Amino acid sequence: MDTFIELLKLGSVGLISGLFSAYIATRGHRNKKWWEMRVAAYQSVIEALSDLTHYYGTKYKAEIEHRELSDKYEAELGKFWDDSYHKVRKAADSGVFLFSEEVNRALKEFIDLKNEDHQTSFEHLDSYSAVAEKCLKTVVAFANKDLRVKDTWL
């Protein structure tokens, strides 16, 4: 009978330690995957905003200097806009699922510019260039804050 009780004790200790270690491993894996998904989302938005900042900055500078861009370069810039604007729009639509409230607010502000009425193309470029740059700075700053790895003892 003593042997049976000892085996029961050892079995219960093994079962409890197994369940605890499985819980810790599962929680760690889930947190790691969530973090990796957020990193990919932030990276994609930062790249898209960087391309949009380049697009609007180049067009704005050409407008100020009263010079025409070559058709080839204009097509290349158009591709930047086509690829990047829709990534930012989708990121803004995802809400606070992946991004912090501040980042989501900055993305919404950028996307909501399409509802504003600009009298000239210069005003359009000036407005979009400023908001795209502000949005990029906000996203980078909060990505640094949101993606920090928190040290925990478990």
Short mmCIF file of N, CA and C in Angstrom, two decimals:
data_model
loop_
_atom_site.label_atom_id
_atom_site.label_comp_id
_atom_site.label_asym_id
_atom_site.label_seq_id
_atom_site.Cartn_x
_atom_site.Cartn_y
_atom_site.Cartn_z
N MET A 1 0.82 -1.19 0.00
CA MET A 1 0.00 0.00 0.00
C MET A 1 0.87 1.27 0.00
N ASP A 2 1.99 1.21 0.78
CA ASP A 2 2.90 2.35 0.80
C ASP A 2 3.49 2.63 -0.58
N THR A 3 3.77 1.58 -1.30
CA THR A 3 4.33 1.74 -2.65
C THR A 3 3.31 2.41 -3.57
N PHE A 4 2.08 2.00 -3.44
CA PHE A 4 1.03 2.60 -4.26
C PHE A 4 0.88 4.10 -3.96
N ILE A 5 0.93 4.49 -2.72
CA ILE A 5 0.81 5.90 -2.33
C ILE A 5 2.01 6.70 -2.85
N GLU A 6 3.19 6.10 -2.74
CA GLU A 6 4.39 6.78 -3.26
C GLU A 6 4.30 6.96 -4.78
N LEU A 7 3.83 5.94 -5.48
CA LEU A 7 3.66 6.05 -6.94
C LEU A 7 2.62 7.10 -7.29
N LEU A 8 1.56 7.16 -6.51
CA LEU A 8 0.52 8.16 -6.71
C LEU A 8 1.06 9.57 -6.49
N LYS A 9 1.89 9.76 -5.47
CA LYS A 9 2.52 11.06 -5.21
C LYS A 9 3.43 11.47 -6.37
N LEU A 10 4.27 10.52 -6.79
CA LEU A 10 5.19 10.80 -7.90
C LEU A 10 4.42 11.11 -9.19
N GLY A 11 3.36 10.37 -9.43
CA GLY A 11 2.55 10.60 -10.62
C GLY A 11 1.86 11.96 -10.59
N SER A 12 1.36 12.34 -9.42
CA SER A 12 0.69 13.64 -9.31
C SER A 12 1.69 14.78 -9.47
N VAL A 13 2.88 14.63 -8.92
CA VAL A 13 3.92 15.66 -9.09
C VAL A 13 4.30 15.77 -10.57
N GLY A 14 4.46 14.65 -11.23
CA GLY A 14 4.79 14.65 -12.66
C GLY A 14 3.69 15.28 -13.50
N LEU A 15 2.45 14.96 -13.17
CA LEU A 15 1.32 15.51 -13.90
C LEU A 15 1.23 17.03 -13.71
N ILE A 16 1.38 17.49 -12.48
CA ILE A 16 1.31 18.93 -12.20
C ILE A 16 2.45 19.66 -12.88
N SER A 17 3.67 19.13 -12.79
CA SER A 17 4.80 19.82 -13.43
C SER A 17 4.67 19.80 -14.95
N GLY A 18 4.14 18.72 -15.50
CA GLY A 18 3.92 18.66 -16.95
C GLY A 18 2.89 19.66 -17.42
N LEU A 19 1.78 19.77 -16.68
CA LEU A 19 0.75 20.74 -17.03
C LEU A 19 1.28 22.18 -16.92
N PHE A 20 2.05 22.45 -15.86
CA PHE A 20 2.60 23.79 -15.67
C PHE A 20 3.58 24.15 -16.79
N SER A 21 4.46 23.23 -17.12
CA SER A 21 5.44 23.53 -18.18
C SER A 21 4.75 23.65 -19.54
N ALA A 22 3.71 22.87 -19.79
CA ALA A 22 2.96 23.00 -21.04
C ALA A 22 2.27 24.35 -21.11
N TYR A 23 1.72 24.79 -20.00
CA TYR A 23 1.07 26.10 -19.95
C TYR A 23 2.08 27.21 -20.24
N ILE A 24 3.23 27.17 -19.61
CA ILE A 24 4.27 28.18 -19.82
C ILE A 24 4.73 28.17 -21.27
N ALA A 25 4.97 27.01 -21.84
CA ALA A 25 5.44 26.91 -23.23
C ALA A 25 4.39 27.41 -24.21
N THR A 26 3.13 27.06 -23.98
CA THR A 26 2.05 27.51 -24.87
C THR A 26 1.87 29.01 -24.80
N ARG A 27 1.90 29.55 -23.60
CA ARG A 27 1.77 30.99 -23.43
C ARG A 27 2.92 31.73 -24.10
N GLY A 28 4.13 31.22 -23.95
CA GLY A 28 5.30 31.83 -24.58
C GLY A 28 5.21 31.78 -26.10
N HIS A 29 4.78 30.66 -26.63
CA HIS A 29 4.64 30.52 -28.08
C HIS A 29 3.57 31.47 -28.63
N ARG A 30 2.45 31.54 -27.94
CA ARG A 30 1.36 32.41 -28.36
C ARG A 30 1.79 33.88 -28.34
N ASN A 31 2.49 34.29 -27.28
CA ASN A 31 2.98 35.67 -27.19
C ASN A 31 4.01 35.97 -28.28
N LYS A 32 4.86 35.02 -28.56
CA LYS A 32 5.88 35.21 -29.60
C LYS A 32 5.23 35.37 -30.97
N LYS A 33 4.26 34.54 -31.27
CA LYS A 33 3.57 34.63 -32.57
C LYS A 33 2.82 35.96 -32.70
N TRP A 34 2.17 36.38 -31.62
CA TRP A 34 1.45 37.66 -31.64
C TRP A 34 2.43 38.81 -31.88
N TRP A 35 3.56 38.77 -31.20
CA TRP A 35 4.59 39.81 -31.35
C TRP A 35 5.12 39.82 -32.79
N GLU A 36 5.38 38.63 -33.35
CA GLU A 36 5.89 38.55 -34.72
C GLU A 36 4.87 39.12 -35.72
N MET A 37 3.59 38.87 -35.48
CA MET A 37 2.55 39.39 -36.36
C MET A 37 2.50 40.92 -36.28
N ARG A 38 2.63 41.46 -35.10
CA ARG A 38 2.63 42.92 -34.92
C ARG A 38 3.88 43.54 -35.56
N VAL A 39 5.02 42.88 -35.43
CA VAL A 39 6.25 43.38 -36.06
C VAL A 39 6.06 43.46 -37.57
N ALA A 40 5.52 42.41 -38.17
CA ALA A 40 5.30 42.40 -39.61
C ALA A 40 4.33 43.51 -40.03
N ALA A 41 3.29 43.73 -39.25
CA ALA A 41 2.32 44.78 -39.57
C ALA A 41 2.96 46.16 -39.48
N TYR A 42 3.69 46.42 -38.41
CA TYR A 42 4.37 47.72 -38.27
C TYR A 42 5.39 47.92 -39.38
N GLN A 43 6.14 46.87 -39.69
CA GLN A 43 7.15 46.98 -40.74
C GLN A 43 6.51 47.31 -42.08
N SER A 44 5.42 46.66 -42.41
CA SER A 44 4.73 46.91 -43.66
C SER A 44 4.21 48.34 -43.74
N VAL A 45 3.63 48.83 -42.66
CA VAL A 45 3.08 50.20 -42.64
C VAL A 45 4.21 51.23 -42.72
N ILE A 46 5.30 50.97 -42.02
CA ILE A 46 6.43 51.91 -42.06
C ILE A 46 7.01 51.98 -43.46
N GLU A 47 7.16 50.84 -44.11
CA GLU A 47 7.68 50.83 -45.49
C GLU A 47 6.73 51.58 -46.43
N ALA A 48 5.43 51.34 -46.28
CA ALA A 48 4.46 52.00 -47.15
C ALA A 48 4.45 53.50 -46.91
N LEU A 49 4.48 53.92 -45.66
CA LEU A 49 4.50 55.36 -45.36
C LEU A 49 5.79 56.01 -45.84
N SER A 50 6.88 55.29 -45.76
CA SER A 50 8.15 55.81 -46.27
C SER A 50 8.07 56.04 -47.77
N ASP A 51 7.49 55.08 -48.48
CA ASP A 51 7.32 55.23 -49.93
C ASP A 51 6.39 56.40 -50.25
N LEU A 52 5.30 56.53 -49.49
CA LEU A 52 4.37 57.64 -49.72
C LEU A 52 5.01 58.98 -49.41
N THR A 53 5.83 59.03 -48.37
CA THR A 53 6.54 60.27 -48.04
C THR A 53 7.48 60.64 -49.18
N HIS A 54 8.15 59.65 -49.73
CA HIS A 54 9.03 59.89 -50.89
C HIS A 54 8.22 60.38 -52.09
N TYR A 55 7.10 59.74 -52.33
CA TYR A 55 6.24 60.12 -53.46
C TYR A 55 5.78 61.57 -53.33
N TYR A 56 5.16 61.89 -52.19
CA TYR A 56 4.63 63.25 -52.02
C TYR A 56 5.74 64.28 -51.93
N GLY A 57 6.86 63.94 -51.30
CA GLY A 57 7.98 64.87 -51.22
C GLY A 57 8.56 65.19 -52.58
N THR A 58 8.72 64.19 -53.41
CA THR A 58 9.26 64.39 -54.76
C THR A 58 8.32 65.22 -55.61
N LYS A 59 7.05 64.88 -55.58
CA LYS A 59 6.06 65.63 -56.37
C LYS A 59 5.97 67.08 -55.86
N TYR A 60 6.01 67.27 -54.55
CA TYR A 60 5.93 68.60 -53.94
C TYR A 60 7.14 69.44 -54.36
N LYS A 61 8.31 68.85 -54.30
CA LYS A 61 9.54 69.57 -54.66
C LYS A 61 9.51 69.94 -56.15
N ALA A 62 9.05 69.04 -56.99
CA ALA A 62 8.96 69.34 -58.43
C ALA A 62 7.96 70.46 -58.67
N GLU A 63 6.88 70.47 -57.92
CA GLU A 63 5.86 71.52 -58.06
C GLU A 63 6.41 72.88 -57.62
N ILE A 64 7.16 72.90 -56.53
CA ILE A 64 7.75 74.15 -56.05
C ILE A 64 8.77 74.70 -57.05
N GLU A 65 9.56 73.79 -57.62
CA GLU A 65 10.61 74.21 -58.55
C GLU A 65 10.08 74.43 -59.97
N HIS A 66 8.81 74.22 -60.18
CA HIS A 66 8.17 74.37 -61.49
C HIS A 66 8.89 73.57 -62.57
N ARG A 67 9.14 72.31 -62.26
CA ARG A 67 9.79 71.46 -63.26
C ARG A 67 8.94 70.21 -63.47
N GLU A 68 9.07 69.68 -64.64
CA GLU A 68 8.34 68.47 -65.01
C GLU A 68 9.20 67.24 -64.73
N LEU A 69 8.57 66.19 -64.26
CA LEU A 69 9.27 64.93 -64.06
C LEU A 69 9.15 64.11 -65.34
N SER A 70 10.17 63.32 -65.63
CA SER A 70 10.13 62.48 -66.84
C SER A 70 8.99 61.47 -66.71
N ASP A 71 8.50 61.02 -67.86
CA ASP A 71 7.40 60.05 -67.85
C ASP A 71 7.80 58.76 -67.14
N LYS A 72 9.04 58.35 -67.35
CA LYS A 72 9.53 57.13 -66.72
C LYS A 72 9.53 57.28 -65.20
N TYR A 73 10.05 58.41 -64.73
CA TYR A 73 10.12 58.65 -63.29
C TYR A 73 8.71 58.85 -62.71
N GLU A 74 7.85 59.48 -63.47
CA GLU A 74 6.45 59.67 -63.05
C GLU A 74 5.76 58.31 -62.89
N ALA A 75 6.03 57.38 -63.80
CA ALA A 75 5.46 56.04 -63.71
C ALA A 75 6.01 55.28 -62.50
N GLU A 76 7.31 55.47 -62.23
CA GLU A 76 7.92 54.83 -61.07
C GLU A 76 7.30 55.38 -59.77
N LEU A 77 7.10 56.68 -59.71
CA LEU A 77 6.46 57.28 -58.54
C LEU A 77 5.02 56.81 -58.40
N GLY A 78 4.34 56.68 -59.53
CA GLY A 78 2.96 56.19 -59.50
C GLY A 78 2.87 54.78 -58.93
N LYS A 79 3.86 53.97 -59.24
CA LYS A 79 3.89 52.61 -58.69
C LYS A 79 4.08 52.64 -57.18
N PHE A 80 4.93 53.57 -56.70
CA PHE A 80 5.08 53.74 -55.25
C PHE A 80 3.72 54.03 -54.62
N TRP A 81 2.99 54.96 -55.20
CA TRP A 81 1.71 55.34 -54.63
C TRP A 81 0.72 54.17 -54.69
N ASP A 82 0.64 53.51 -55.86
CA ASP A 82 -0.30 52.40 -56.02
C ASP A 82 -0.08 51.30 -54.98
N ASP A 83 1.17 50.95 -54.77
CA ASP A 83 1.48 49.87 -53.83
C ASP A 83 1.28 50.30 -52.39
N SER A 84 1.69 51.50 -52.08
CA SER A 84 1.76 51.91 -50.67
C SER A 84 0.46 52.45 -50.11
N TYR A 85 -0.27 53.22 -50.86
CA TYR A 85 -1.48 53.83 -50.33
C TYR A 85 -2.47 52.77 -49.86
N HIS A 86 -2.61 51.71 -50.63
CA HIS A 86 -3.59 50.68 -50.28
C HIS A 86 -3.14 49.88 -49.05
N LYS A 87 -1.83 49.73 -48.85
CA LYS A 87 -1.35 49.08 -47.63
C LYS A 87 -1.70 49.91 -46.41
N VAL A 88 -1.53 51.22 -46.52
CA VAL A 88 -1.84 52.10 -45.40
C VAL A 88 -3.34 52.11 -45.15
N ARG A 89 -4.13 52.13 -46.21
CA ARG A 89 -5.59 52.11 -46.07
C ARG A 89 -6.04 50.83 -45.36
N LYS A 90 -5.48 49.70 -45.75
CA LYS A 90 -5.84 48.43 -45.11
C LYS A 90 -5.40 48.41 -43.65
N ALA A 91 -4.23 48.96 -43.37
CA ALA A 91 -3.76 49.02 -41.99
C ALA A 91 -4.67 49.91 -41.14
N ALA A 92 -5.12 51.02 -41.72
CA ALA A 92 -6.03 51.91 -40.99
C ALA A 92 -7.37 51.22 -40.76
N ASP A 93 -7.79 50.40 -41.70
CA ASP A 93 -9.06 49.69 -41.55
C ASP A 93 -8.98 48.57 -40.51
N SER A 94 -7.78 48.08 -40.25
CA SER A 94 -7.65 46.98 -39.29
C SER A 94 -7.89 47.45 -37.86
N GLY A 95 -7.94 48.77 -37.67
CA GLY A 95 -8.26 49.31 -36.35
C GLY A 95 -7.16 49.07 -35.34
N VAL A 96 -7.56 48.98 -34.10
CA VAL A 96 -6.59 48.80 -33.03
C VAL A 96 -6.29 47.33 -32.78
N PHE A 97 -6.62 46.51 -33.75
CA PHE A 97 -6.33 45.08 -33.62
C PHE A 97 -4.83 44.83 -33.48
N LEU A 98 -4.03 45.47 -34.33
CA LEU A 98 -2.59 45.27 -34.31
C LEU A 98 -1.81 46.48 -33.81
N PHE A 99 -2.40 47.66 -33.94
CA PHE A 99 -1.68 48.89 -33.64
C PHE A 99 -2.25 49.55 -32.39
N SER A 100 -1.44 50.41 -31.80
CA SER A 100 -1.91 51.16 -30.65
C SER A 100 -2.92 52.22 -31.11
N GLU A 101 -3.64 52.80 -30.17
CA GLU A 101 -4.64 53.82 -30.51
C GLU A 101 -4.02 55.03 -31.20
N GLU A 102 -2.84 55.43 -30.74
CA GLU A 102 -2.17 56.59 -31.32
C GLU A 102 -1.80 56.35 -32.78
N VAL A 103 -1.29 55.17 -33.07
CA VAL A 103 -0.92 54.82 -34.44
C VAL A 103 -2.18 54.75 -35.30
N ASN A 104 -3.21 54.15 -34.78
CA ASN A 104 -4.46 54.05 -35.53
C ASN A 104 -5.03 55.44 -35.81
N ARG A 105 -4.94 56.35 -34.84
CA ARG A 105 -5.41 57.72 -35.03
C ARG A 105 -4.61 58.41 -36.14
N ALA A 106 -3.29 58.23 -36.15
CA ALA A 106 -2.44 58.85 -37.17
C ALA A 106 -2.76 58.28 -38.56
N LEU A 107 -2.99 56.98 -38.64
CA LEU A 107 -3.34 56.36 -39.92
C LEU A 107 -4.69 56.86 -40.43
N LYS A 108 -5.64 56.97 -39.51
CA LYS A 108 -6.97 57.48 -39.90
C LYS A 108 -6.89 58.93 -40.38
N GLU A 109 -6.05 59.74 -39.71
CA GLU A 109 -5.88 61.13 -40.14
C GLU A 109 -5.32 61.19 -41.55
N PHE A 110 -4.37 60.31 -41.85
CA PHE A 110 -3.81 60.29 -43.21
C PHE A 110 -4.87 59.87 -44.23
N ILE A 111 -5.60 58.81 -43.94
CA ILE A 111 -6.61 58.31 -44.88
C ILE A 111 -7.76 59.30 -45.03
N ASP A 112 -8.13 60.01 -43.98
CA ASP A 112 -9.24 60.96 -44.04
C ASP A 112 -8.92 62.20 -44.86
N LEU A 113 -7.66 62.39 -45.25
CA LEU A 113 -7.31 63.52 -46.11
C LEU A 113 -8.02 63.47 -47.46
N LYS A 114 -8.38 62.25 -47.89
CA LYS A 114 -9.04 62.13 -49.19
C LYS A 114 -10.40 62.83 -49.20
N ASN A 115 -10.97 63.07 -48.02
CA ASN A 115 -12.27 63.73 -47.92
C ASN A 115 -12.16 65.25 -47.94
N GLU A 116 -10.93 65.76 -47.82
CA GLU A 116 -10.74 67.21 -47.84
C GLU A 116 -10.70 67.72 -49.27
N ASP A 117 -11.18 68.94 -49.45
CA ASP A 117 -11.19 69.55 -50.78
C ASP A 117 -10.01 70.51 -50.89
N HIS A 118 -9.12 70.21 -51.82
CA HIS A 118 -7.95 71.06 -52.05
C HIS A 118 -8.17 71.85 -53.34
N GLN A 119 -7.86 73.14 -53.29
CA GLN A 119 -8.11 74.01 -54.44
C GLN A 119 -7.10 73.79 -55.56
N THR A 120 -5.86 73.51 -55.20
CA THR A 120 -4.81 73.33 -56.21
C THR A 120 -4.05 72.04 -55.93
N SER A 121 -3.30 71.62 -56.93
CA SER A 121 -2.48 70.42 -56.72
C SER A 121 -1.37 70.70 -55.72
N PHE A 122 -0.92 71.95 -55.67
CA PHE A 122 0.11 72.33 -54.70
C PHE A 122 -0.42 72.15 -53.27
N GLU A 123 -1.64 72.59 -53.00
CA GLU A 123 -2.24 72.40 -51.67
C GLU A 123 -2.41 70.93 -51.35
N HIS A 124 -2.81 70.17 -52.35
CA HIS A 124 -2.99 68.73 -52.19
C HIS A 124 -1.66 68.08 -51.79
N LEU A 125 -0.61 68.37 -52.53
CA LEU A 125 0.70 67.78 -52.25
C LEU A 125 1.26 68.25 -50.91
N ASP A 126 1.07 69.53 -50.62
CA ASP A 126 1.56 70.08 -49.36
C ASP A 126 0.87 69.39 -48.18
N SER A 127 -0.42 69.25 -48.24
CA SER A 127 -1.19 68.64 -47.17
C SER A 127 -0.81 67.17 -46.99
N TYR A 128 -0.80 66.43 -48.08
CA TYR A 128 -0.47 65.00 -48.00
C TYR A 128 0.97 64.78 -47.57
N SER A 129 1.88 65.60 -48.05
CA SER A 129 3.28 65.44 -47.68
C SER A 129 3.47 65.65 -46.18
N ALA A 130 2.87 66.68 -45.63
CA ALA A 130 3.00 66.98 -44.20
C ALA A 130 2.37 65.88 -43.35
N VAL A 131 1.18 65.45 -43.70
CA VAL A 131 0.49 64.44 -42.89
C VAL A 131 1.16 63.07 -43.03
N ALA A 132 1.66 62.74 -44.22
CA ALA A 132 2.36 61.47 -44.40
C ALA A 132 3.64 61.43 -43.56
N GLU A 133 4.36 62.53 -43.54
CA GLU A 133 5.59 62.59 -42.74
C GLU A 133 5.27 62.51 -41.24
N LYS A 134 4.24 63.21 -40.82
CA LYS A 134 3.82 63.18 -39.41
C LYS A 134 3.38 61.77 -39.02
N CYS A 135 2.62 61.13 -39.90
CA CYS A 135 2.14 59.78 -39.65
C CYS A 135 3.31 58.80 -39.56
N LEU A 136 4.27 58.93 -40.45
CA LEU A 136 5.44 58.06 -40.42
C LEU A 136 6.20 58.21 -39.10
N LYS A 137 6.41 59.44 -38.67
CA LYS A 137 7.12 59.67 -37.41
C LYS A 137 6.34 59.08 -36.23
N THR A 138 5.03 59.23 -36.24
CA THR A 138 4.21 58.68 -35.17
C THR A 138 4.29 57.16 -35.14
N VAL A 139 4.17 56.53 -36.31
CA VAL A 139 4.20 55.07 -36.38
C VAL A 139 5.56 54.54 -35.92
N VAL A 140 6.63 55.17 -36.35
CA VAL A 140 7.97 54.72 -35.94
C VAL A 140 8.15 54.87 -34.43
N ALA A 141 7.73 55.99 -33.89
CA ALA A 141 7.89 56.21 -32.45
C ALA A 141 7.09 55.20 -31.63
N PHE A 142 5.85 54.95 -32.03
CA PHE A 142 5.03 54.01 -31.26
C PHE A 142 5.38 52.56 -31.56
N ALA A 143 5.94 52.27 -32.72
CA ALA A 143 6.41 50.91 -33.00
C ALA A 143 7.54 50.59 -32.03
N ASN A 144 8.42 51.54 -31.83
CA ASN A 144 9.52 51.35 -30.89
C ASN A 144 8.99 51.08 -29.49
N LYS A 145 7.96 51.79 -29.11
CA LYS A 145 7.37 51.63 -27.78
C LYS A 145 6.56 50.32 -27.68
N ASP A 146 5.71 50.06 -28.68
CA ASP A 146 4.81 48.91 -28.63
C ASP A 146 5.50 47.57 -28.79
N LEU A 147 6.62 47.55 -29.50
CA LEU A 147 7.26 46.27 -29.81
C LEU A 147 8.41 45.93 -28.88
N ARG A 148 8.60 46.71 -27.83
CA ARG A 148 9.63 46.36 -26.87
C ARG A 148 9.29 45.03 -26.21
N VAL A 149 10.30 44.23 -26.01
CA VAL A 149 10.11 42.95 -25.33
C VAL A 149 10.15 43.22 -23.84
N LYS A 150 9.10 42.81 -23.19
CA LYS A 150 9.00 43.01 -21.74
C LYS A 150 9.66 41.83 -21.03
N ASP A 151 10.53 42.14 -20.08
CA ASP A 151 11.17 41.09 -19.31
C ASP A 151 10.23 40.61 -18.21
N THR A 152 10.00 39.32 -18.21
CA THR A 152 9.20 38.72 -17.14
C THR A 152 9.99 37.53 -16.61
N TRP A 153 9.72 37.17 -15.42
CA TRP A 153 10.48 36.07 -14.84
C TRP A 153 9.98 34.72 -15.33
N LEU A 154 8.78 34.66 -15.92
CA LEU A 154 8.29 33.39 -16.47
C LEU A 154 8.10 33.51 -17.94
#
